[in-house]
CSV table of C-alpha atoms in Angstrom, one decimal:
chain,number,residue,atom,x,y,z
A,1489,MET,CA,3.7,-19.6,-75.7
A,1490,GLY,CA,7.5,-19.2,-75.4
A,1491,GLY,CA,7.4,-15.7,-75.4
A,1492,PRO,CA,8.1,-13.2,-72.1
A,1493,THR,CA,5.5,-13.0,-69.8
A,1494,ARG,CA,3.9,-10.0,-69.6
A,1495,PRO,CA,4.1,-8.4,-66.3
A,1496,SER,CA,0.6,-7.2,-64.4
A,1497,PRO,CA,-0.3,-3.8,-64.0
A,1498,VAL,CA,0.2,-4.6,-60.4
A,1499,SER,CA,3.6,-5.5,-60.8
A,1500,LEU,CA,4.7,-2.4,-62.5
A,1501,LEU,CA,2.9,-0.3,-59.8
A,1502,ALA,CA,5.3,-2.5,-57.2
A,1503,LEU,CA,8.3,-2.3,-59.6
A,1504,GLN,CA,7.9,1.5,-59.8
A,1505,ARG,CA,7.5,2.4,-56.1
A,1506,LYS,CA,10.4,0.5,-55.1
A,1507,MET,CA,12.3,2.7,-58.0
A,1508,ALA,CA,10.9,5.7,-57.1
A,1509,PRO,CA,13.3,8.3,-55.5
A,1510,ARG,CA,14.2,8.0,-51.6
A,1511,ARG,CA,13.5,11.8,-51.2
A,1512,GLU,CA,10.0,11.0,-52.9
A,1513,ARG,CA,9.2,8.1,-50.9
A,1514,VAL,CA,10.6,10.0,-47.2
A,1515,SER,CA,8.2,13.2,-47.9
A,1516,THR,CA,5.2,10.7,-48.2
A,1517,LEU,CA,5.9,9.5,-44.5
A,1518,PRO,CA,3.9,11.3,-41.8
A,1519,ARG,CA,5.6,14.3,-40.5
A,1520,LEU,CA,5.6,13.4,-36.9
A,1521,GLN,CA,6.7,9.8,-37.5
A,1522,LEU,CA,9.5,11.6,-39.9
A,1523,LEU,CA,10.5,14.0,-37.0
A,1524,VAL,CA,10.6,10.8,-34.7
A,1525,LEU,CA,12.5,9.1,-37.0
A,1526,LEU,CA,15.1,12.3,-37.0
A,1527,LEU,CA,15.3,13.1,-33.7
A,1528,LEU,CA,16.1,9.9,-31.8
A,1529,PRO,CA,19.0,9.0,-33.0
A,1530,LEU,CA,20.4,12.3,-32.6
A,1531,MET,CA,19.7,12.4,-28.8
A,1532,LEU,CA,20.6,8.5,-28.1
A,1533,VAL,CA,23.3,8.1,-25.5
A,1534,PRO,CA,27.2,8.3,-26.5
A,1535,GLN,CA,27.9,5.0,-28.3
A,1536,PRO,CA,30.1,3.6,-25.4
A,1537,ILE,CA,27.8,2.9,-23.1
A,1538,ALA,CA,25.2,1.3,-25.5
A,1539,GLY,CA,27.9,-0.6,-27.3
A,1540,HIS,CA,26.7,-3.9,-25.0
A,1541,GLY,CA,24.1,-5.6,-26.9
A,1542,GLY,CA,23.1,-8.2,-24.6
A,1543,LYS,CA,22.3,-5.4,-22.0
A,1544,TYR,CA,19.7,-3.9,-23.8
A,1545,SER,CA,17.9,-6.6,-24.7
A,1546,ARG,CA,13.7,-6.5,-23.6
A,1547,GLU,CA,14.3,-8.8,-21.3
A,1548,LYS,CA,16.7,-5.9,-19.2
A,1549,ASN,CA,14.7,-3.2,-19.7
A,1550,GLU,CA,11.1,-4.1,-19.6
A,1551,PRO,CA,9.3,-3.4,-16.5
A,1552,GLU,CA,7.4,-6.8,-16.3
A,1553,MET,CA,11.3,-7.6,-15.3
A,1554,ALA,CA,11.5,-5.6,-12.2
A,1555,ALA,CA,11.0,-8.3,-9.6
A,1556,LYS,CA,13.9,-10.2,-11.3
A,1557,ARG,CA,16.4,-7.4,-10.4
A,1558,GLU,CA,19.8,-9.5,-9.7
A,1559,SER,CA,20.8,-9.2,-5.9
A,1560,GLY,CA,24.0,-7.1,-5.4
A,1561,GLU,CA,22.4,-4.1,-8.4
A,1562,GLU,CA,21.2,-0.7,-7.8
A,1563,PHE,CA,18.7,-0.4,-10.3
A,1564,ARG,CA,16.1,-2.2,-12.5
A,1565,MET,CA,17.3,-1.2,-15.7
A,1566,GLU,CA,21.0,-3.0,-16.9
A,1567,LYS,CA,21.8,0.6,-19.1
A,1568,LEU,CA,21.4,2.3,-15.7
A,1569,ASN,CA,23.5,-0.5,-13.6
A,1570,GLN,CA,26.2,-0.1,-16.1
A,1571,LEU,CA,26.4,4.0,-15.4
A,1572,TRP,CA,26.3,3.6,-12.1
A,1573,GLU,CA,29.2,0.8,-12.4
A,1574,LYS,CA,31.4,3.3,-14.7
A,1575,ALA,CA,30.7,6.0,-12.1
A,1576,LYS,CA,32.4,4.3,-9.8
A,1577,ARG,CA,35.1,3.6,-11.6
A,1578,LEU,CA,35.5,7.2,-11.7
A,1579,HIS,CA,36.3,7.9,-8.4
A,1580,LEU,CA,33.4,10.4,-7.7
A,1581,SER,CA,33.4,11.9,-4.4
A,1582,PRO,CA,30.6,10.1,-2.0
A,1583,VAL,CA,28.0,13.3,-2.4
A,1584,ARG,CA,28.4,13.5,-6.3
A,1585,LEU,CA,27.9,10.0,-6.2
A,1586,ALA,CA,24.4,10.3,-4.0
A,1587,GLU,CA,23.7,12.9,-6.1
A,1588,LEU,CA,23.9,10.7,-9.7
A,1589,HIS,CA,21.9,7.5,-7.3
A,1590,SER,CA,19.3,10.3,-6.9
A,1591,ASP,CA,18.9,11.2,-10.8
A,1592,LEU,CA,19.4,8.1,-11.5
A,1593,LYS,CA,16.1,6.4,-9.8
A,1594,ILE,CA,14.3,9.8,-11.1
A,1595,GLN,CA,15.3,8.7,-15.0
A,1596,GLU,CA,14.7,4.9,-13.6
A,1597,ARG,CA,11.2,5.7,-12.7
A,1598,ASP,CA,10.1,8.0,-16.0
A,1599,GLU,CA,11.6,5.7,-18.1
A,1600,LEU,CA,9.8,2.7,-16.6
A,1601,ASN,CA,6.3,4.6,-16.4
A,1602,TRP,CA,7.0,5.7,-20.1
A,1603,LYS,CA,7.2,1.9,-21.2
A,1604,LYS,CA,3.7,1.2,-19.9
A,1605,LEU,CA,2.6,4.6,-21.3
A,1606,LYS,CA,4.1,2.6,-24.9
A,1607,VAL,CA,2.6,-0.1,-24.3
A,1608,GLU,CA,-0.8,1.4,-23.5
A,1609,GLY,CA,-0.4,2.8,-27.5
A,1610,LEU,CA,0.2,6.2,-25.8
A,1611,ASP,CA,3.6,8.8,-26.8
A,1612,LYS,CA,3.1,8.5,-30.5
A,1613,ASP,CA,4.6,11.3,-31.6
A,1614,GLY,CA,7.5,10.3,-29.6
A,1615,GLU,CA,7.5,13.1,-27.7
A,1616,LYS,CA,8.2,11.8,-24.6
A,1617,GLU,CA,10.8,9.7,-25.3
A,1618,ALA,CA,12.7,12.3,-26.6
A,1619,LYS,CA,12.4,13.7,-23.4
A,1620,LEU,CA,14.0,10.8,-21.6
A,1621,ILE,CA,16.9,10.6,-24.2
A,1622,HIS,CA,17.8,14.3,-23.3
A,1623,ASN,CA,17.6,14.1,-19.5
A,1624,LEU,CA,20.1,10.9,-19.9
A,1625,ASN,CA,22.2,13.2,-21.7
A,1626,VAL,CA,22.0,15.9,-19.4
A,1627,ILE,CA,23.0,13.3,-16.7
A,1628,LEU,CA,25.9,12.2,-18.4
A,1629,ALA,CA,27.2,15.5,-19.2
A,1630,ARG,CA,26.3,16.5,-15.3
A,1631,TYR,CA,28.6,13.9,-14.0
A,1632,GLY,CA,31.2,13.7,-16.6
A,1633,LEU,CA,30.0,10.2,-18.1
A,1634,ASP,CA,29.7,11.2,-21.2
A,1635,GLY,CA,33.4,11.1,-22.1
A,1636,ARG,CA,34.2,14.8,-21.6
A,1637,LYS,CA,36.4,15.7,-19.1
A,1638,ASP,CA,35.3,19.4,-18.3
A,1639,ALA,CA,32.2,17.4,-17.2
A,1640,GLN,CA,34.0,16.8,-14.6
A,1641,MET,CA,35.9,19.4,-12.4
A,1642,VAL,CA,33.5,19.6,-10.1
A,1643,HIS,CA,32.8,17.1,-7.8
A,1644,SER,CA,31.3,18.1,-4.5
A,1645,ASN,CA,28.1,20.4,-3.5
A,1646,ALA,CA,30.2,20.9,-0.1
A,1647,LEU,CA,33.0,23.3,-0.2
A,1648,ASN,CA,36.0,22.2,0.4
A,1649,GLU,CA,39.9,22.8,-0.6
A,1650,ASP,CA,39.8,20.0,-3.5
A,1651,THR,CA,36.7,22.1,-5.0
A,1652,GLN,CA,36.3,25.9,-4.3
A,1653,ASP,CA,38.8,26.6,-7.5
A,1654,GLU,CA,37.6,23.8,-9.8
A,1655,LEU,CA,34.7,26.0,-11.2
A,1656,GLY,CA,35.9,25.8,-15.1
A,1657,ASP,CA,35.1,29.4,-16.3
A,1658,PRO,CA,37.5,32.0,-15.8
A,1659,ARG,CA,34.6,34.3,-14.9
A,1660,LEU,CA,32.8,32.8,-12.0
A,1661,GLU,CA,36.3,32.2,-10.9
A,1662,LYS,CA,37.1,35.5,-10.9
A,1663,LEU,CA,33.3,36.0,-8.9
A,1664,TRP,CA,34.3,33.4,-6.2
A,1665,HIS,CA,37.5,34.7,-5.2
A,1666,LYS,CA,36.4,37.9,-4.6
A,1667,ALA,CA,33.7,37.1,-3.2
A,1668,LYS,CA,36.0,34.8,-0.5
A,1669,THR,CA,38.3,37.2,-0.4
A,1670,SER,CA,36.1,40.5,0.6
A,1671,GLY,CA,35.4,39.7,4.4
A,1672,LYS,CA,31.9,40.0,3.2
A,1673,PHE,CA,31.0,36.6,3.8
A,1674,SER,CA,30.2,33.9,6.8
A,1675,SER,CA,31.6,30.5,6.2
A,1676,GLU,CA,28.0,29.6,5.7
A,1677,GLU,CA,26.8,32.2,3.7
A,1678,LEU,CA,30.4,31.0,1.5
A,1679,ASP,CA,28.5,27.4,1.6
A,1680,LYS,CA,25.2,28.2,0.3
A,1681,LEU,CA,27.1,31.0,-2.7
A,1682,TRP,CA,28.9,27.6,-3.5
A,1683,ARG,CA,26.4,26.2,-4.3
A,1684,GLU,CA,25.1,28.5,-6.2
A,1685,PHE,CA,27.6,28.5,-8.5
A,1686,LEU,CA,27.3,24.8,-9.0
A,1687,HIS,CA,23.2,25.9,-10.3
A,1688,TYR,CA,24.8,27.7,-12.5
A,1689,LYS,CA,27.0,25.9,-13.9
A,1690,GLU,CA,25.1,22.8,-14.3
A,1691,LYS,CA,22.5,25.4,-16.3
A,1692,ILE,CA,25.5,25.9,-18.6
A,1693,GLN,CA,25.8,22.4,-19.1
A,1694,GLU,CA,22.3,21.8,-20.0
A,1695,TYR,CA,21.8,24.7,-21.5
A,1696,ASN,CA,24.6,23.1,-24.1
A,1697,VAL,CA,22.8,19.7,-24.3
A,1698,LEU,CA,19.6,21.6,-25.5
A,1699,LEU,CA,22.2,23.7,-28.0
A,1700,ASP,CA,24.1,20.5,-29.6
A,1701,THR,CA,21.0,18.3,-29.6
A,1702,LEU,CA,19.0,21.0,-31.6
A,1703,SER,CA,21.9,21.6,-34.1
A,1704,ARG,CA,22.3,18.5,-35.1
A,1705,ALA,CA,18.4,18.2,-35.3
A,1706,GLU,CA,18.3,20.8,-37.7
A,1707,GLU,CA,21.5,19.6,-39.5
A,1708,GLY,CA,19.2,16.3,-40.2
A,1709,TYR,CA,16.3,17.9,-41.3
A,1710,GLU,CA,18.1,20.2,-43.8
A,1711,ASN,CA,19.4,16.3,-44.9
A,1712,LEU,CA,16.6,14.2,-45.4
A,1713,LEU,CA,13.4,17.0,-46.2
A,1714,SER,CA,12.3,18.9,-49.1
A,1715,PRO,CA,12.4,22.9,-48.5
A,1716,SER,CA,8.6,22.9,-47.9
A,1717,ASP,CA,8.8,20.3,-45.4
A,1718,MET,CA,11.9,21.8,-43.9
A,1719,ALA,CA,9.4,25.0,-43.2
A,1720,HIS,CA,6.5,22.5,-42.0
A,1721,ILE,CA,8.8,21.0,-39.3
A,1722,LYS,CA,10.3,24.1,-38.4
A,1723,SER,CA,6.8,26.1,-37.9
A,1724,ASP,CA,5.4,23.5,-35.4
A,1725,THR,CA,8.1,21.4,-33.3
A,1726,LEU,CA,11.7,23.3,-33.6
A,1727,ILE,CA,9.8,26.8,-32.5
A,1728,SER,CA,8.9,25.3,-29.4
A,1729,LYS,CA,12.8,24.0,-28.9
A,1730,HIS,CA,13.9,27.7,-29.6
A,1731,SER,CA,11.4,29.0,-27.5
A,1732,GLU,CA,12.9,26.6,-24.5
A,1733,LEU,CA,16.7,27.6,-25.4
A,1734,LYS,CA,15.6,30.9,-25.1
A,1735,ASP,CA,14.2,30.3,-22.1
A,1736,ARG,CA,17.1,28.7,-20.6
A,1737,LEU,CA,19.8,31.9,-22.0
A,1738,ARG,CA,17.7,34.0,-19.9
A,1739,SER,CA,17.8,32.2,-17.0
A,1740,ILE,CA,21.5,32.0,-17.1
A,1741,ASN,CA,22.4,35.2,-18.0
A,1742,GLN,CA,19.9,36.6,-14.8
A,1743,GLY,CA,21.8,33.9,-13.0
A,1744,LEU,CA,25.3,35.2,-14.0
A,1745,ASP,CA,23.5,38.8,-13.1
A,1746,ARG,CA,22.9,37.3,-9.6
A,1747,LEU,CA,26.3,35.8,-8.9
A,1748,ARG,CA,28.1,39.3,-9.8
A,1749,LYS,CA,25.5,41.4,-7.3
A,1750,VAL,CA,25.9,38.4,-4.5
A,1751,SER,CA,29.7,37.9,-4.9
A,1752,HIS,CA,30.0,42.2,-5.0
A,1753,GLN,CA,27.7,42.8,-1.8
A,1754,GLY,CA,27.1,39.9,-0.3
A,1755,TYR,CA,24.0,38.9,1.5
A,1756,GLY,CA,20.8,40.7,1.9
A,1757,SER,CA,18.5,40.2,5.0
A,1758,THR,CA,15.3,40.7,2.7
A,1759,THR,CA,15.9,37.5,0.5
A,1760,GLU,CA,13.0,36.0,0.0
A,1761,PHE,CA,14.5,32.2,-0.3
A,1762,GLU,CA,17.9,31.4,-0.3
A,1763,GLU,CA,18.4,28.1,-2.7
A,1764,PRO,CA,18.9,28.7,-6.2
A,1765,ARG,CA,16.5,26.0,-7.5
A,1766,VAL,CA,14.1,27.4,-5.3
A,1767,ILE,CA,15.0,31.4,-6.3
A,1768,ASP,CA,14.7,30.0,-10.1
A,1769,LEU,CA,11.5,28.7,-9.5
A,1770,TRP,CA,10.0,31.4,-7.8
A,1771,ASP,CA,11.3,33.7,-10.7
A,1772,LEU,CA,9.6,31.7,-13.1
A,1773,ALA,CA,6.0,31.4,-11.4
A,1774,GLN,CA,5.9,35.1,-10.7
A,1775,SER,CA,5.7,35.9,-14.5
A,1776,ALA,CA,3.7,32.9,-14.9
A,1777,ASN,CA,-0.6,33.0,-15.1
A,1778,PHE,CA,-1.1,32.2,-11.4
A,1779,THR,CA,-4.3,33.7,-9.8
A,1780,GLU,CA,-2.7,35.6,-6.7
A,1781,LYS,CA,-4.3,32.6,-4.2
A,1782,GLU,CA,-2.2,29.8,-6.7
A,1783,LEU,CA,1.0,32.2,-6.2
A,1784,GLU,CA,0.3,32.4,-2.8
A,1785,SER,CA,0.2,29.0,-2.1
A,1786,PHE,CA,3.2,28.1,-4.2
A,1787,ARG,CA,4.7,30.6,-2.8
A,1788,GLU,CA,4.2,28.3,0.7
A,1789,GLU,CA,4.9,25.2,-1.1
A,1790,LEU,CA,8.6,26.5,-2.1
A,1791,LYS,CA,8.9,27.1,1.8
A,1792,HIS,CA,8.7,23.3,2.4
A,1793,PHE,CA,10.7,22.2,-0.5
A,1794,GLU,CA,13.4,24.7,0.8
A,1795,ALA,CA,13.4,23.3,4.4
A,1796,LYS,CA,13.7,20.2,2.2
A,1797,ILE,CA,16.9,21.0,0.8
A,1798,GLU,CA,18.2,21.9,3.5
A,1799,LYS,CA,17.5,18.8,5.5
A,1800,HIS,CA,19.9,16.8,2.6
A,1801,ASN,CA,22.4,19.7,2.2
A,1802,HIS,CA,22.7,18.8,5.7
A,1803,TYR,CA,22.9,14.9,5.4
A,1804,GLN,CA,25.9,15.9,2.2
A,1805,LYS,CA,28.2,17.5,4.5
A,1806,GLN,CA,27.5,14.5,7.4
A,1807,LEU,CA,28.6,11.9,4.5
A,1808,GLU,CA,31.1,14.1,3.7
A,1809,ILE,CA,32.8,14.0,7.3
A,1810,SER,CA,31.5,10.2,7.6
A,1811,HIS,CA,33.6,9.5,4.6
A,1812,GLN,CA,37.1,11.5,6.0
A,1813,LYS,CA,36.5,9.5,9.6
A,1814,LEU,CA,36.2,6.2,7.9
A,1815,LYS,CA,39.3,7.0,5.6
A,1816,HIS,CA,41.6,7.8,8.6
A,1817,VAL,CA,40.0,4.6,10.8
A,1818,GLU,CA,41.1,2.5,7.8
A,1819,SER,CA,44.3,4.3,7.5
A,1820,ILE,CA,44.8,3.1,11.0
A,1821,GLY,CA,43.6,-0.3,10.9
A,1822,ASP,CA,41.0,-1.0,14.0
A,1823,PRO,CA,38.9,-3.6,13.0
A,1824,GLU,CA,36.1,-2.2,15.7
A,1825,HIS,CA,36.5,0.6,15.0
A,1826,ILE,CA,36.3,0.5,10.6
A,1827,SER,CA,33.3,-2.0,11.2
A,1828,ARG,CA,31.3,0.8,13.5
A,1829,ASN,CA,32.4,3.8,11.1
A,1830,LYS,CA,32.0,1.6,8.3
A,1831,GLU,CA,28.4,1.0,9.7
A,1832,LYS,CA,27.1,4.6,10.1
A,1833,TYR,CA,28.8,5.6,6.9
A,1834,VAL,CA,26.1,3.4,5.2
A,1835,LEU,CA,23.6,4.7,6.8
A,1836,LEU,CA,23.7,8.4,6.0
A,1837,GLU,CA,25.0,7.2,2.4
A,1838,GLU,CA,21.5,5.6,2.5
A,1839,LYS,CA,19.1,8.5,3.8
A,1840,THR,CA,21.2,10.9,1.2
A,1841,LYS,CA,20.2,8.8,-1.4
A,1842,GLU,CA,16.5,8.7,-0.4
A,1843,LEU,CA,16.9,12.6,0.6
A,1844,GLY,CA,17.9,13.3,-2.7
A,1845,TYR,CA,15.4,11.5,-4.6
A,1846,LYS,CA,12.7,13.1,-3.0
A,1847,VAL,CA,14.5,16.4,-3.7
A,1848,LYS,CA,14.4,16.2,-6.8
A,1849,LYS,CA,10.9,14.6,-7.4
A,1850,HIS,CA,9.7,17.2,-5.5
A,1851,LEU,CA,11.6,20.0,-8.3
A,1852,GLN,CA,10.6,17.8,-10.9
A,1853,ASP,CA,7.0,18.6,-9.8
A,1854,LEU,CA,7.0,21.9,-8.7
A,1855,SER,CA,9.1,22.7,-12.0
A,1856,SER,CA,5.7,21.3,-14.3
A,1857,ARG,CA,3.4,23.2,-12.4
A,1858,VAL,CA,5.5,25.9,-13.6
A,1859,SER,CA,5.7,25.3,-16.7
A,1860,ARG,CA,2.0,24.1,-17.4
A,1861,ALA,CA,1.0,28.0,-15.9
A,1862,ARG,CA,3.6,29.7,-18.2
A,1863,HIS,CA,2.1,27.5,-21.5
A,1864,ASN,CA,-1.4,28.4,-20.7
A,1865,GLU,CA,-0.1,32.4,-20.5
A,1866,LEU,CA,1.0,31.5,-23.9
């Protein structure tokens, strides 16, 4: 009776499971779960922003807390308020801040919608969550909130002496200088061309974010998966990401070819569309699986979208002018004039934010339609 107690078969089985090699246990996870576990940590927001633990509590970020937003806060999600406050400390231009505000509003809407889906048990493979994190990383890179100095080079959509030589790419600066000194462009056309250069720069930033994310994801797979699992994941998931990367690179190359052509020849009178985002959408739509009637309908919608962009551009210019005027009045120190100009500036700022949100939402909807049509074709 005093001898040691023999372990039961159940206990031995549990012990064997605990002592199983880590690689063997990882490979038994469902592949979709494994993909999410690997991909999401690699795409998380940079640590300095996520470092305030209390700010990222469930109570601060769940959609049911939306009605409890504190007065003076711009956003319902605390992490977006942190980004907004950080951006204001970077002394971005009013136009740039208004653009960021619109981007963060879109991000907030998408994240809150996703949280509702998650509560309902949807997005089990984590695909939508991964896309949200990717989109946030693009915003961080675009506005210099990721800690990289080169992302803060271009500050404004408006053409002025402070921004026109800050493209950060020798090829673009050479093309821009050639166009600017050629005498082939009116001031309005130079303004339009400047927006094309900025759009091209943003496409490169988005490509670099996706490339960096994909590279780190593949490294993670190679470190944790067996060769057979790696082959399966690559065939089922990474190929689609590589395809997206190729599409973006193709768009970048086409954009550079267009910038070269326009910079040398000027704008022709036969251009279908003028705004770079609309031009990109139209190029994609023509190679998508649209019927002739659907393509014509999409063309008409792009015309309305371009008009909306032009209206937004107008308000951006007025906001820039109002900001300069307000600074001038403040330097004089007349309280009555300061109050009057500040009131006008605030109204313009809110209108610019509102239009910016509508433009970005419309762009998102149009891009989704083209993307679905292209995938249906495949």
